[in-house]
Amino acid sequence: LIEAAVASARSDQEQMLECLDSARIHLRLTLDEARQALTDLRHDSFENGLPGALNDLVQSVSREKGVRVTLEQTGALVPLANSTNRALLLVTREAIRNAVVHAAPTAVFVHLSYGSSAIRLEIQDNGRGLDATPVDLAAAGHFGILGMRERIEQIGGSLEIVSNPGSGTTIT
């Protein structure tokens, strides 16, 4: 983007400014993600299992972003490998972040359910909903949903997204 801005500096200042603005946004997002990755390395603790880590996450987001985020757990706690806990935590974090940044919800609800043969994690918001498909979003440079899907598939799960513009989004 910076190279494109330099190339268009003399001929098309409007395009140059668009390229620089896009570069600025991408750099800010990359910096935020790098900071979050460092925080993840230092602070993700599963001493209290996945529910404890999710509880820490929802409290932190509620406090920092001013959006009511709640967690409900059903079923008997099943100890999971840290890699599975981490994948589920990171997917939840991304889903909440997407909702807060893009959908302007007043509430986000996280439900963790331990069943006899599966774990079900659902993140639901009451925001604007998605008006684009995950493929369209990835083509536009938004890879959050693609990353969530890949993380879940790596641990043997599947990801489902249900959303309609104006009626929120549910990620399961």
CSV table of C-alpha atoms in Angstrom, one decimal:
chain,number,residue,atom,x,y,z
A,1,LEU,CA,0.0,0.0,0.0
A,2,ILE,CA,2.8,2.4,0.8
A,3,GLU,CA,4.5,1.5,-2.5
A,4,ALA,CA,1.2,2.2,-4.3
A,5,ALA,CA,0.9,5.5,-2.5
A,6,VAL,CA,4.4,6.5,-3.6
A,7,ALA,CA,3.7,5.4,-7.2
A,8,SER,CA,0.6,7.6,-7.3
A,9,ALA,CA,1.9,10.6,-5.4
A,10,ARG,CA,2.5,12.7,-8.5
A,11,SER,CA,-0.3,11.6,-10.7
A,12,ASP,CA,-3.3,11.0,-8.3
A,13,GLN,CA,-3.1,12.5,-4.8
A,14,GLU,CA,-6.6,11.2,-3.9
A,15,GLN,CA,-5.5,7.6,-4.6
A,16,MET,CA,-2.3,8.2,-2.7
A,17,LEU,CA,-4.3,9.4,0.3
A,18,GLU,CA,-6.6,6.3,0.1
A,19,CYS,CA,-3.5,4.0,0.0
A,20,LEU,CA,-1.9,5.7,3.0
A,21,ASP,CA,-5.2,5.6,4.9
A,22,SER,CA,-5.6,1.9,4.2
A,23,ALA,CA,-1.9,1.3,5.2
A,24,ARG,CA,-2.5,3.2,8.4
A,25,ILE,CA,-5.6,1.1,9.2
A,26,HIS,CA,-3.8,-2.2,8.4
A,27,LEU,CA,-0.8,-1.2,10.5
A,28,ARG,CA,-3.0,-0.3,13.5
A,29,LEU,CA,-4.9,-3.6,13.2
A,30,THR,CA,-1.6,-5.5,12.9
A,31,LEU,CA,-0.1,-3.7,15.9
A,32,ASP,CA,-3.3,-4.5,17.9
A,33,GLU,CA,-3.1,-8.2,16.9
A,34,ALA,CA,0.6,-8.3,17.8
A,35,ARG,CA,0.0,-6.8,21.2
A,36,GLN,CA,-2.9,-9.3,21.8
A,37,ALA,CA,-0.6,-12.2,20.7
A,38,LEU,CA,2.0,-11.1,23.3
A,39,THR,CA,-0.8,-10.8,25.9
A,40,ASP,CA,-2.0,-14.2,25.0
A,41,LEU,CA,1.5,-15.7,25.5
A,42,ARG,CA,1.8,-14.1,29.0
A,43,HIS,CA,-1.7,-14.2,30.4
A,44,ASP,CA,-3.8,-17.1,29.0
A,45,SER,CA,-4.2,-19.4,32.0
A,46,PHE,CA,-6.3,-22.4,32.1
A,47,GLU,CA,-5.9,-23.1,35.8
A,48,ASN,CA,-9.7,-22.8,36.1
A,49,GLY,CA,-10.3,-24.5,32.8
A,50,LEU,CA,-11.9,-23.0,29.8
A,51,PRO,CA,-14.8,-21.5,31.7
A,52,GLY,CA,-12.3,-19.5,33.9
A,53,ALA,CA,-10.4,-18.2,30.9
A,54,LEU,CA,-13.7,-17.3,29.2
A,55,ASN,CA,-15.0,-15.6,32.3
A,56,ASP,CA,-11.8,-13.5,32.5
A,57,LEU,CA,-12.3,-12.5,28.8
A,58,VAL,CA,-15.9,-11.5,29.1
A,59,GLN,CA,-15.2,-9.4,32.2
A,60,SER,CA,-12.3,-7.7,30.5
A,61,VAL,CA,-14.3,-6.9,27.4
A,62,SER,CA,-17.2,-5.6,29.4
A,63,ARG,CA,-15.0,-3.4,31.4
A,64,GLU,CA,-12.8,-2.1,28.6
A,65,LYS,CA,-15.4,-1.8,25.8
A,66,GLY,CA,-18.5,-0.9,27.7
A,67,VAL,CA,-20.5,-3.6,26.1
A,68,ARG,CA,-22.4,-6.1,28.4
A,69,VAL,CA,-20.8,-9.5,27.7
A,70,THR,CA,-22.1,-12.5,29.7
A,71,LEU,CA,-21.0,-16.1,30.0
A,72,GLU,CA,-23.2,-19.1,30.8
A,73,GLN,CA,-21.9,-22.7,31.2
A,74,THR,CA,-24.0,-25.8,31.2
A,75,GLY,CA,-23.0,-29.4,31.6
A,76,ALA,CA,-20.2,-31.0,33.7
A,77,LEU,CA,-16.8,-29.5,33.1
A,78,VAL,CA,-14.6,-31.7,30.9
A,79,PRO,CA,-10.8,-31.1,31.2
A,80,LEU,CA,-9.4,-30.2,27.7
A,81,ALA,CA,-6.0,-30.0,26.3
A,82,ASN,CA,-4.5,-26.5,26.5
A,83,SER,CA,-4.3,-26.4,22.7
A,84,THR,CA,-8.1,-27.0,22.5
A,85,ASN,CA,-8.7,-24.4,25.3
A,86,ARG,CA,-6.6,-21.9,23.5
A,87,ALA,CA,-8.3,-22.4,20.2
A,88,LEU,CA,-11.8,-22.0,21.7
A,89,LEU,CA,-10.7,-18.9,23.7
A,90,LEU,CA,-9.1,-17.3,20.6
A,91,VAL,CA,-12.2,-18.0,18.5
A,92,THR,CA,-14.4,-16.5,21.3
A,93,ARG,CA,-12.1,-13.4,21.5
A,94,GLU,CA,-12.3,-12.9,17.8
A,95,ALA,CA,-16.0,-13.3,17.6
A,96,ILE,CA,-16.5,-10.8,20.5
A,97,ARG,CA,-14.0,-8.4,18.9
A,98,ASN,CA,-15.7,-8.6,15.5
A,99,ALA,CA,-19.1,-7.9,17.2
A,100,VAL,CA,-17.8,-4.9,19.2
A,101,VAL,CA,-15.8,-3.4,16.3
A,102,HIS,CA,-18.2,-4.0,13.4
A,103,ALA,CA,-21.7,-4.6,14.8
A,104,ALA,CA,-22.2,-2.1,17.6
A,105,PRO,CA,-24.1,-4.5,19.9
A,106,THR,CA,-25.4,-3.6,23.3
A,107,ALA,CA,-24.9,-7.1,24.5
A,108,VAL,CA,-22.9,-10.2,23.7
A,109,PHE,CA,-23.8,-13.6,25.1
A,110,VAL,CA,-21.3,-16.5,25.3
A,111,HIS,CA,-22.7,-20.0,26.1
A,112,LEU,CA,-20.4,-22.9,26.7
A,113,SER,CA,-22.1,-26.3,26.9
A,114,TYR,CA,-20.4,-29.6,27.8
A,115,GLY,CA,-22.3,-32.5,26.4
A,116,SER,CA,-21.6,-36.2,26.5
A,117,SER,CA,-19.9,-36.3,23.2
A,118,ALA,CA,-19.2,-32.7,22.2
A,119,ILE,CA,-18.5,-29.2,23.4
A,120,ARG,CA,-20.7,-26.5,22.0
A,121,LEU,CA,-19.6,-22.8,22.1
A,122,GLU,CA,-22.0,-20.1,21.0
A,123,ILE,CA,-21.3,-16.4,20.8
A,124,GLN,CA,-24.4,-14.3,20.0
A,125,ASP,CA,-24.6,-10.6,19.7
A,126,ASN,CA,-27.6,-8.2,19.2
A,127,GLY,CA,-25.7,-5.9,16.8
A,128,ARG,CA,-26.2,-5.0,13.1
A,129,GLY,CA,-25.5,-8.5,11.8
A,130,LEU,CA,-23.4,-9.3,8.7
A,131,ASP,CA,-24.4,-8.1,5.3
A,132,ALA,CA,-21.5,-10.0,3.6
A,133,THR,CA,-20.5,-13.6,3.3
A,134,PRO,CA,-17.3,-14.8,4.9
A,135,VAL,CA,-15.8,-15.2,1.4
A,136,ASP,CA,-16.6,-11.6,0.6
A,137,LEU,CA,-15.1,-10.5,3.9
A,138,ALA,CA,-11.9,-12.4,3.3
A,139,ALA,CA,-11.7,-11.0,-0.3
A,140,ALA,CA,-11.9,-7.5,1.3
A,141,GLY,CA,-9.0,-8.3,3.6
A,142,HIS,CA,-11.0,-9.3,6.7
A,143,PHE,CA,-9.7,-12.7,7.8
A,144,GLY,CA,-11.2,-13.0,11.2
A,145,ILE,CA,-13.9,-15.4,10.3
A,146,LEU,CA,-11.6,-17.4,8.1
A,147,GLY,CA,-9.1,-17.6,11.0
A,148,MET,CA,-11.9,-18.7,13.4
A,149,ARG,CA,-13.0,-21.5,11.0
A,150,GLU,CA,-9.4,-22.7,10.6
A,151,ARG,CA,-8.8,-22.8,14.4
A,152,ILE,CA,-12.0,-24.8,15.0
A,153,GLU,CA,-11.2,-27.2,12.1
A,154,GLN,CA,-7.7,-27.8,13.6
A,155,ILE,CA,-9.3,-29.1,16.8
A,156,GLY,CA,-11.8,-31.3,14.9
A,157,GLY,CA,-14.8,-29.0,15.1
A,158,SER,CA,-17.0,-27.0,12.8
A,159,LEU,CA,-18.0,-23.4,12.7
A,160,GLU,CA,-21.5,-22.1,11.8
A,161,ILE,CA,-22.4,-18.4,11.4
A,162,VAL,CA,-26.0,-17.3,11.3
A,163,SER,CA,-26.7,-13.6,10.7
A,164,ASN,CA,-29.1,-11.3,9.0
A,165,PRO,CA,-28.5,-7.5,8.6
A,166,GLY,CA,-30.2,-5.8,11.5
A,167,SER,CA,-30.7,-8.8,13.7
A,168,GLY,CA,-27.3,-9.8,15.2
A,169,THR,CA,-25.0,-12.7,14.6
A,170,THR,CA,-24.7,-16.1,16.2
A,171,ILE,CA,-21.4,-18.0,15.8
A,172,THR,CA,-21.5,-21.6,16.9
